[in-house]
Coordinates of C-alpha atoms and ligand atoms in Angstrom, one line a residue:
M1 CA -13.5 13.8 -19.8
N2 CA -11.8 10.6 -21.0
T3 CA -13.3 7.7 -19.3
N4 CA -11.8 4.9 -21.5
F5 CA -10.5 2.1 -19.3
I6 CA -10.0 -1.6 -19.0
Y7 CA -11.2 -3.1 -15.8
D8 CA -9.6 -6.5 -15.1
I9 CA -9.2 -7.6 -11.5
P10 CA -9.0 -11.4 -11.7
T11 CA -8.0 -12.1 -8.1
K12 CA -10.5 -14.6 -6.4
V13 CA -11.2 -13.5 -2.9
Y14 CA -12.2 -15.7 0.1
F15 CA -13.4 -13.2 2.6
G16 CA -14.2 -13.9 6.3
E17 CA -13.5 -16.5 9.0
N18 CA -13.0 -20.2 8.4
Q19 CA -12.2 -19.9 4.7
L20 CA -8.9 -21.6 5.1
S21 CA -10.5 -25.0 4.4
H22 CA -10.4 -23.9 0.7
L23 CA -6.6 -23.3 0.8
G24 CA -5.6 -26.8 -0.2
E25 CA -8.0 -27.0 -3.2
E26 CA -6.8 -23.6 -4.5
L27 CA -3.2 -24.4 -4.2
K28 CA -3.7 -27.8 -5.9
K29 CA -5.0 -26.1 -8.9
C30 CA -1.6 -24.6 -9.4
G31 CA 0.5 -27.7 -8.5
N32 CA 1.9 -29.8 -5.7
R33 CA 5.1 -28.0 -4.7
V34 CA 4.3 -25.0 -2.5
L35 CA 6.8 -22.3 -1.3
L36 CA 5.4 -20.6 1.8
T37 CA 6.8 -17.1 2.2
Y38 CA 6.5 -15.0 5.3
G39 CA 8.2 -12.2 7.3
G40 CA 9.8 -11.9 10.7
G41 CA 7.6 -14.5 12.5
S42 CA 4.3 -12.8 13.5
I43 CA 2.5 -15.7 11.9
K44 CA 4.3 -18.1 14.2
K45 CA 3.4 -16.2 17.2
N46 CA -0.3 -15.8 16.5
G47 CA -0.8 -19.5 15.3
L48 CA -1.5 -18.8 11.7
Y49 CA 1.5 -20.6 10.5
D50 CA 0.3 -23.9 12.2
K51 CA -3.1 -23.6 10.6
V52 CA -1.6 -23.0 7.1
A53 CA 0.8 -25.9 7.5
Q54 CA -2.0 -28.2 8.6
E55 CA -4.1 -27.4 5.5
I56 CA -1.2 -28.0 3.3
Q57 CA -0.5 -31.3 4.9
K58 CA -4.2 -32.3 4.7
A59 CA -4.1 -31.6 1.0
G60 CA -1.1 -33.8 0.5
L61 CA 1.1 -31.0 -0.9
T62 CA 4.9 -30.7 -0.5
L63 CA 5.8 -27.6 1.6
F64 CA 9.0 -25.5 1.3
E65 CA 9.4 -22.3 3.1
F66 CA 11.3 -19.0 3.0
S67 CA 11.0 -16.6 6.0
G68 CA 12.6 -13.4 7.1
I69 CA 11.1 -11.1 4.5
E70 CA 11.8 -7.6 5.8
P71 CA 9.3 -4.7 6.1
N72 CA 10.4 -2.6 3.1
P73 CA 11.5 -5.9 1.4
R74 CA 15.0 -6.2 0.1
H75 CA 16.0 -7.3 -3.3
T76 CA 18.7 -9.7 -1.8
S77 CA 15.9 -11.7 0.0
I78 CA 14.0 -12.0 -3.2
N79 CA 17.1 -13.4 -5.1
A80 CA 17.6 -16.0 -2.3
A81 CA 14.0 -17.1 -2.5
A82 CA 14.0 -17.3 -6.3
E83 CA 16.9 -19.7 -6.1
I84 CA 14.8 -22.0 -4.0
C85 CA 12.0 -21.8 -6.6
K86 CA 14.5 -22.8 -9.3
K87 CA 16.2 -25.5 -7.4
E88 CA 13.1 -27.2 -6.0
N89 CA 10.9 -26.8 -9.0
I90 CA 8.3 -24.8 -7.0
D91 CA 4.8 -24.8 -8.7
V92 CA 3.0 -22.1 -6.5
L93 CA 3.9 -19.4 -4.0
L94 CA 1.9 -18.9 -0.9
A95 CA 2.5 -15.5 0.7
V96 CA 1.3 -15.1 4.3
G97 CA 1.8 -11.6 5.6
G98 CA 1.4 -7.9 4.9
G99 CA 2.3 -5.9 1.9
S100 CA 6.0 -6.5 2.2
T101 CA 5.7 -10.3 2.1
I102 CA 3.2 -10.2 -0.7
D103 CA 5.2 -7.7 -2.8
A104 CA 8.4 -9.7 -2.3
T105 CA 6.6 -12.9 -3.3
K106 CA 5.4 -11.4 -6.5
V107 CA 9.0 -10.6 -7.6
I108 CA 10.2 -14.0 -6.3
G109 CA 7.6 -15.5 -8.7
A110 CA 8.9 -13.3 -11.6
T111 CA 12.5 -13.9 -10.8
A112 CA 11.9 -17.7 -10.9
Y113 CA 11.7 -17.2 -14.6
Y114 CA 14.6 -14.9 -14.9
D115 CA 18.3 -15.7 -15.1
G116 CA 19.7 -12.9 -13.2
D117 CA 19.2 -10.4 -10.3
C118 CA 15.6 -9.4 -9.5
W119 CA 16.7 -5.8 -9.4
D120 CA 16.8 -5.9 -13.2
L121 CA 13.1 -6.7 -13.2
V122 CA 12.3 -4.0 -10.6
T123 CA 14.2 -1.4 -12.6
Q124 CA 12.7 -2.6 -15.8
K125 CA 16.1 -3.3 -17.3
S126 CA 14.6 -6.6 -18.2
P127 CA 10.9 -7.3 -18.8
I128 CA 8.8 -9.6 -16.6
T129 CA 8.0 -12.5 -18.9
N130 CA 6.3 -14.8 -16.6
C131 CA 5.5 -15.4 -12.9
L132 CA 4.7 -18.4 -10.7
P133 CA 1.1 -18.4 -9.5
I134 CA 0.6 -16.6 -6.3
V135 CA -1.9 -17.3 -3.5
T136 CA -2.0 -14.8 -0.5
I137 CA -3.2 -14.8 3.0
L138 CA -3.3 -11.2 4.1
T139 CA -2.4 -10.4 7.8
L140 CA -2.3 -6.5 7.7
S141 CA -4.7 -4.1 6.1
A142 CA -2.8 -1.5 4.2
T143 CA -1.3 -1.8 0.8
G144 CA -3.9 -3.5 -1.4
S145 CA -1.1 -5.8 -2.7
E146 CA -3.4 -8.8 -2.1
M147 CA -5.5 -7.6 -5.1
N148 CA -3.1 -5.8 -7.4
G149 CA -0.1 -6.4 -9.6
T150 CA 2.3 -4.0 -7.9
A151 CA 5.4 -4.7 -5.9
V152 CA 7.6 -2.2 -4.1
I153 CA 11.2 -3.3 -3.5
S154 CA 14.1 -1.8 -1.6
N155 CA 17.8 -1.9 -2.6
L156 CA 19.9 -0.8 0.4
E157 CA 23.1 -0.7 -1.6
T158 CA 21.8 2.1 -3.7
N159 CA 19.2 3.7 -1.3
D160 CA 16.5 3.0 -3.8
K161 CA 12.9 1.9 -3.3
K162 CA 11.1 1.2 -6.5
G163 CA 7.7 0.0 -7.6
I164 CA 7.0 -2.4 -10.5
K165 CA 3.6 -3.4 -11.9
S166 CA 2.7 -6.4 -14.0
S167 CA -0.5 -8.2 -14.5
K168 CA 1.5 -11.4 -14.5
M169 CA 2.2 -10.8 -10.8
L170 CA -1.5 -10.5 -9.8
P171 CA -2.4 -12.9 -7.0
K172 CA -4.6 -15.7 -8.3
V173 CA -6.4 -16.1 -4.9
S174 CA -6.4 -14.1 -1.7
F175 CA -7.7 -15.1 1.7
L176 CA -8.9 -12.1 3.6
D177 CA -9.8 -13.1 7.1
P178 CA -10.1 -10.0 9.4
T179 CA -9.4 -12.1 12.5
N180 CA -5.8 -12.6 11.1
T181 CA -5.3 -8.9 11.7
Y182 CA -6.3 -8.9 15.4
T183 CA -2.7 -9.2 16.4
V184 CA -1.5 -6.2 14.4
N185 CA -0.3 -3.7 17.0
A186 CA -1.7 -0.2 17.3
Y187 CA 1.3 1.4 15.5
Q188 CA 1.0 -0.8 12.4
T189 CA -2.8 -0.5 12.5
A190 CA -2.4 3.3 12.4
C191 CA 0.3 3.2 9.7
G192 CA -1.8 0.8 7.6
S193 CA -4.8 3.1 7.9
A194 CA -2.8 6.1 6.9
D195 CA -1.5 4.2 3.9
I196 CA -5.1 3.3 2.8
L197 CA -6.2 6.9 3.1
S198 CA -3.2 8.1 1.1
H199 CA -4.0 5.7 -1.8
L200 CA -7.4 7.2 -1.9
F201 CA -6.1 10.8 -1.8
E202 CA -3.5 10.1 -4.6
I203 CA -6.4 9.0 -6.8
Y204 CA -9.0 11.5 -5.7
F205 CA -7.0 14.7 -5.8
N206 CA -6.8 14.9 -9.5
Q207 CA -7.4 17.9 -11.7
K208 CA -7.6 16.1 -15.0
E209 CA -10.7 13.9 -15.1
E210 CA -13.6 13.3 -12.8
M211 CA -16.2 10.7 -12.7
Y212 CA -18.8 11.4 -10.1
M213 CA -19.5 7.8 -9.4
L214 CA -15.9 7.0 -8.6
D215 CA -15.3 10.1 -6.5
T216 CA -18.4 9.3 -4.4
M217 CA -17.2 5.8 -3.8
T218 CA -13.7 7.1 -3.0
E219 CA -15.2 9.4 -0.4
G220 CA -17.1 6.5 1.1
L221 CA -13.9 4.4 1.3
M222 CA -12.2 7.4 3.1
K223 CA -15.1 7.7 5.6
T224 CA -14.8 4.0 6.3
V225 CA -11.1 4.4 7.4
L226 CA -12.0 7.5 9.5
K227 CA -14.7 5.6 11.2
Y228 CA -13.1 2.2 11.9
A229 CA -9.4 2.8 12.3
P230 CA -9.9 4.4 15.8
V231 CA -12.2 1.5 16.7
A232 CA -9.6 -1.1 15.7
L233 CA -7.0 0.8 17.8
K234 CA -9.2 0.8 20.9
E235 CA -10.6 -2.7 20.4
P236 CA -8.0 -4.8 18.3
N237 CA -10.4 -7.8 18.3
N238 CA -13.4 -5.9 16.9
Y239 CA -14.4 -7.9 13.9
E240 CA -16.6 -5.2 12.3
A241 CA -13.7 -2.7 12.4
R242 CA -11.0 -5.1 11.2
A243 CA -13.3 -6.4 8.4
N244 CA -14.1 -2.9 7.1
L245 CA -10.4 -1.9 7.2
M246 CA -9.4 -5.1 5.4
W247 CA -11.9 -4.7 2.6
V248 CA -11.3 -1.0 2.1
S249 CA -7.5 -1.6 1.9
S250 CA -8.1 -3.9 -1.0
W251 CA -10.6 -1.7 -2.8
A252 CA -8.5 1.5 -2.4
L253 CA -5.8 0.0 -4.6
N254 CA -7.2 -2.8 -6.7
G255 CA -7.6 -0.6 -9.7
F256 CA -11.3 0.0 -9.4
V257 CA -11.6 3.6 -8.1
R258 CA -8.7 4.7 -10.3
C259 CA -10.5 3.5 -13.5
G260 CA -10.1 6.1 -16.3
K261 CA -8.0 8.5 -14.2
T262 CA -4.5 9.4 -15.3
Q263 CA -2.6 10.3 -12.3
E264 CA 1.0 10.4 -11.0
W265 CA 1.3 9.9 -7.4
S266 CA 2.9 12.7 -5.4
C267 CA 3.1 11.6 -1.7
H268 CA 4.1 8.1 -2.6
A269 CA 7.0 9.3 -4.7
M270 CA 8.2 11.4 -1.8
E271 CA 7.6 8.7 0.8
H272 CA 9.5 6.0 -1.0
Q273 CA 12.6 8.2 -0.7
L274 CA 12.1 8.5 3.1
S275 CA 11.8 4.7 3.3
A276 CA 14.8 4.2 1.0
Y277 CA 17.0 6.4 3.0
Y278 CA 15.8 5.8 6.5
D279 CA 13.9 2.5 6.3
I280 CA 10.8 3.9 8.0
T281 CA 7.4 2.4 7.9
H282 CA 5.6 3.4 4.7
G283 CA 2.4 4.6 6.3
L284 CA 4.1 6.8 8.9
G285 CA 6.1 8.6 6.2
L286 CA 2.8 9.2 4.3
A287 CA 1.0 10.4 7.4
I288 CA 3.8 13.0 8.0
L289 CA 4.0 14.1 4.4
T290 CA 0.3 14.2 3.4
P291 CA -1.0 17.3 5.4
R292 CA 2.1 19.3 4.4
W293 CA 1.7 18.3 0.7
M294 CA -2.0 19.4 1.0
E295 CA -1.0 22.8 2.5
Y296 CA 1.6 23.2 -0.2
V297 CA -0.6 22.5 -3.2
L298 CA -3.7 24.4 -1.9
D299 CA -4.4 27.5 -3.9
E300 CA -7.2 29.0 -6.0
T301 CA -6.7 26.4 -8.7
T302 CA -7.1 23.4 -6.3
V303 CA -9.4 24.7 -3.7
S304 CA -12.6 23.3 -5.1
K305 CA -11.4 19.8 -4.8
F306 CA -10.4 20.4 -1.2
Y307 CA -13.9 22.0 -0.6
Q308 CA -15.5 18.8 -2.1
F309 CA -13.3 16.7 0.2
G310 CA -14.0 18.8 3.3
T311 CA -17.8 19.0 2.9
N312 CA -18.3 15.4 1.7
V313 CA -15.8 13.5 3.9
F314 CA -15.5 15.6 7.0
E315 CA -19.0 17.1 6.7
I316 CA -17.8 20.6 7.1
D317 CA -20.5 23.3 6.7
K318 CA -21.1 23.8 2.9
N319 CA -21.9 27.5 3.5
L320 CA -18.4 28.4 4.6
P321 CA -16.0 30.0 2.1
Q322 CA -14.2 27.4 0.0
M323 CA -10.7 28.3 1.3
E324 CA -11.9 28.1 4.9
V325 CA -13.4 24.7 4.3
A326 CA -10.1 23.5 2.6
K327 CA -7.9 24.6 5.5
K328 CA -10.3 23.1 8.1
A329 CA -10.3 19.8 6.2
I330 CA -6.5 19.7 6.3
E331 CA -6.6 20.5 10.0
M332 CA -9.2 17.7 10.6
L333 CA -7.0 15.3 8.7
S334 CA -4.0 16.2 10.8
D335 CA -6.0 15.7 14.0
F336 CA -7.0 12.3 12.7
L337 CA -3.5 11.2 11.8
F338 CA -1.6 12.6 14.7
N339 CA -4.1 12.7 17.6
Q340 CA -6.6 10.0 16.9
L341 CA -4.2 7.5 15.3
G342 CA -1.3 8.7 17.5
L343 CA 1.3 8.9 14.7
N344 CA 4.4 11.1 14.9
R345 CA 3.8 14.5 13.5
T346 CA 7.3 15.4 12.3
L347 CA 10.4 13.9 10.7
S348 CA 12.5 15.4 13.5
Q349 CA 10.6 13.2 16.0
I350 CA 11.8 10.1 14.1
D351 CA 15.4 11.5 13.9
I352 CA 15.4 12.5 10.3
D353 CA 17.1 15.8 9.4
N354 CA 17.5 17.7 6.2
S355 CA 20.8 16.3 5.2
N356 CA 19.5 14.1 2.3
F357 CA 16.5 16.2 1.3
K358 CA 18.0 17.5 -2.0
I359 CA 19.1 14.1 -3.3
M360 CA 15.8 12.6 -2.1
A361 CA 13.8 15.4 -3.9
Q362 CA 15.7 14.8 -7.1
K363 CA 15.1 11.1 -7.0
A364 CA 11.3 11.6 -6.1
C365 CA 10.8 13.5 -9.4
R366 CA 13.4 11.5 -11.3
G367 CA 15.3 14.8 -11.8
D368 CA 12.3 16.3 -13.6
V369 CA 8.8 16.8 -12.3
I370 CA 6.0 14.9 -10.6
Q371 CA 3.0 15.7 -12.8
G372 CA 0.5 15.2 -9.9
F373 CA -2.4 17.2 -8.6
K374 CA 0.0 20.1 -8.8
S375 CA 3.3 19.8 -10.7
L376 CA 6.2 19.4 -8.2
Y377 CA 9.8 20.1 -9.2
T378 CA 12.9 19.3 -7.1
E379 CA 12.6 22.7 -5.2
D380 CA 8.9 22.1 -4.4
I381 CA 9.6 18.6 -3.0
Q382 CA 12.5 19.9 -1.0
K383 CA 10.3 22.5 0.5
I384 CA 7.6 19.9 1.4
F385 CA 10.3 17.8 3.2
E386 CA 11.4 20.9 5.1
M387 CA 7.8 21.6 6.1
C388 CA 7.8 18.1 7.7
L389 CA 10.7 18.7 10.0
Ligands
LIG1 O1 7.3 -9.6 9.4 P1 6.2 -10.0 10.4 O2 6.8 -10.7 11.6 O3 5.1 -10.7 9.8 O4 5.7 -8.6 11.0 C1 5.1 -7.6 10.3 C2 6.0 -6.4 10.1 O5 6.9 -6.2 11.1 C3 3.9 -7.0 11.1 N1 2.7 -7.8 10.9 C4 2.0 -8.1 9.7 N2 0.9 -8.7 10.0 C5 0.9 -8.9 11.3 C6 2.0 -8.3 11.9 N3 2.2 -8.3 13.2 C7 1.3 -8.9 14.0 N4 0.2 -9.5 13.5 C8 -0.1 -9.5 12.2 N5 -1.2 -10.1 11.8 O6 3.7 -5.7 10.6 C9 5.0 -5.2 10.2 C10 4.8 -4.5 8.8 O7 4.5 -5.4 7.8 P2 4.5 -5.0 6.3 O8 4.2 -6.1 5.4 O9 5.9 -4.3 6.0 O10 3.4 -3.8 6.2 P3 2.5 -3.3 5.1 O11 1.4 -4.2 4.7 O12 2.1 -1.9 5.4 O13 3.5 -3.3 3.8 C11 4.4 -2.2 3.5 C12 5.1 -2.4 2.2 O14 4.2 -2.4 1.1 C13 4.7 -1.4 0.1 C14 5.3 -0.4 1.0 O15 6.2 0.5 0.4 C15 6.1 -1.3 2.0 O16 7.3 -1.7 1.4 N6 3.5 -0.9 -0.7 C16 3.0 -1.8 -1.6 C17 2.0 -1.4 -2.4 C18 1.4 -2.3 -3.4 N7 1.9 -3.5 -3.5 O17 0.5 -1.9 -4.1 C19 1.5 0.0 -2.4 C20 1.8 0.7 -1.2 O18 1.6 2.1 -1.5 C21 3.1 0.5 -0.7 O19 4.1 1.3 -1.3
LIG2 ZN1 1.0 3.2 0.0

């Protein structure tokens, strides 16, 4: 077992209600000229925009704004916003939204220091040398972007969706107020919950190294999603449910539970192709893929991990044969995703056919292999896509 790792999560978190009074002081530490970035307008509808603008005004800061960041954020929007940063000498970025807004803002901050197209940074053609400081106000529990250095960006011209990671893009401060997620609709709540679970699965289903402490914590985080996502769907204003989902989203992907583990993510590599080609919601793609991927990789070499998952997370009878527990766990997960969360079960239901599966499979494994829980080659990935139809 190789447990060497560096743990470094420097994002300062203000968690809970009425923390926005600290916004002005935190922004001021980074400068006076603030670019507020947001998406399609949910923050205007639910009143958060007004509260943020008020705090900025109170602090005497100069406010600029860039709106219209798309779900599956486009590189073209990032280029446009980076121009504003350069022209207006922006000191600090304030991202108010979900993962798409926060991801886009990270690359806006990096592109502000780059003389060229942001896509060069996303594809690592050019290195990220610096980034404007980023403060976030999270409005959707899902990606963990509020507490990590990753950004996932789409290029519609090339049907590509790519992730880029840099410690320079880590948010300096994140405001996590569960009440800001009360207006997230049932569909996005379900997709966000499926995304959180997937992050935990990608880390947990690993044959290489194990650390009991991290596995046990990961199981606890999974159980938190299973317990509270259905509550949030029934009662959108349930603080306890929204708070648990919010904190679990950050901890699923802030680097903590993956400490010391070497993994290559399988479902995310496949899902990013679905989003790149069909612009679907990330969490929905993951929900459809995950149980099929589990069925595909389940065999004598992987069954013990599924047994651990089934008995610890779904509390299936430990005395049953390992393979029976594994299959039951996958069934229970499917029931959770498709019946309790109400997400679509197949790609056909969302009008996706097999016409691009081959090219998508090739891109998912970069023409080679995904060295995940089980190695997946182009043909394997194509089969998994077929199983989702
Ligand atoms: O754009 P607005 O009007 O704000 O509406 C958004 C959007 O339509 C809406 N929404 C957000 N907060 C709301 C709300 N509606 C009502 N009330 C609120 N409080 O929800 C819709 C989806 O928002 P989006 O930001 O796209 O969702 P999410 O947070 O799930 O982010 C998804 C993106 O993050 C990437 C995904 O690939 C996808 O592009 N990921 C980022 C990761 C990371 N940075 O580490 C890892 C993930 O695995 C993922 O790949
Ligand atoms: Zn994800």
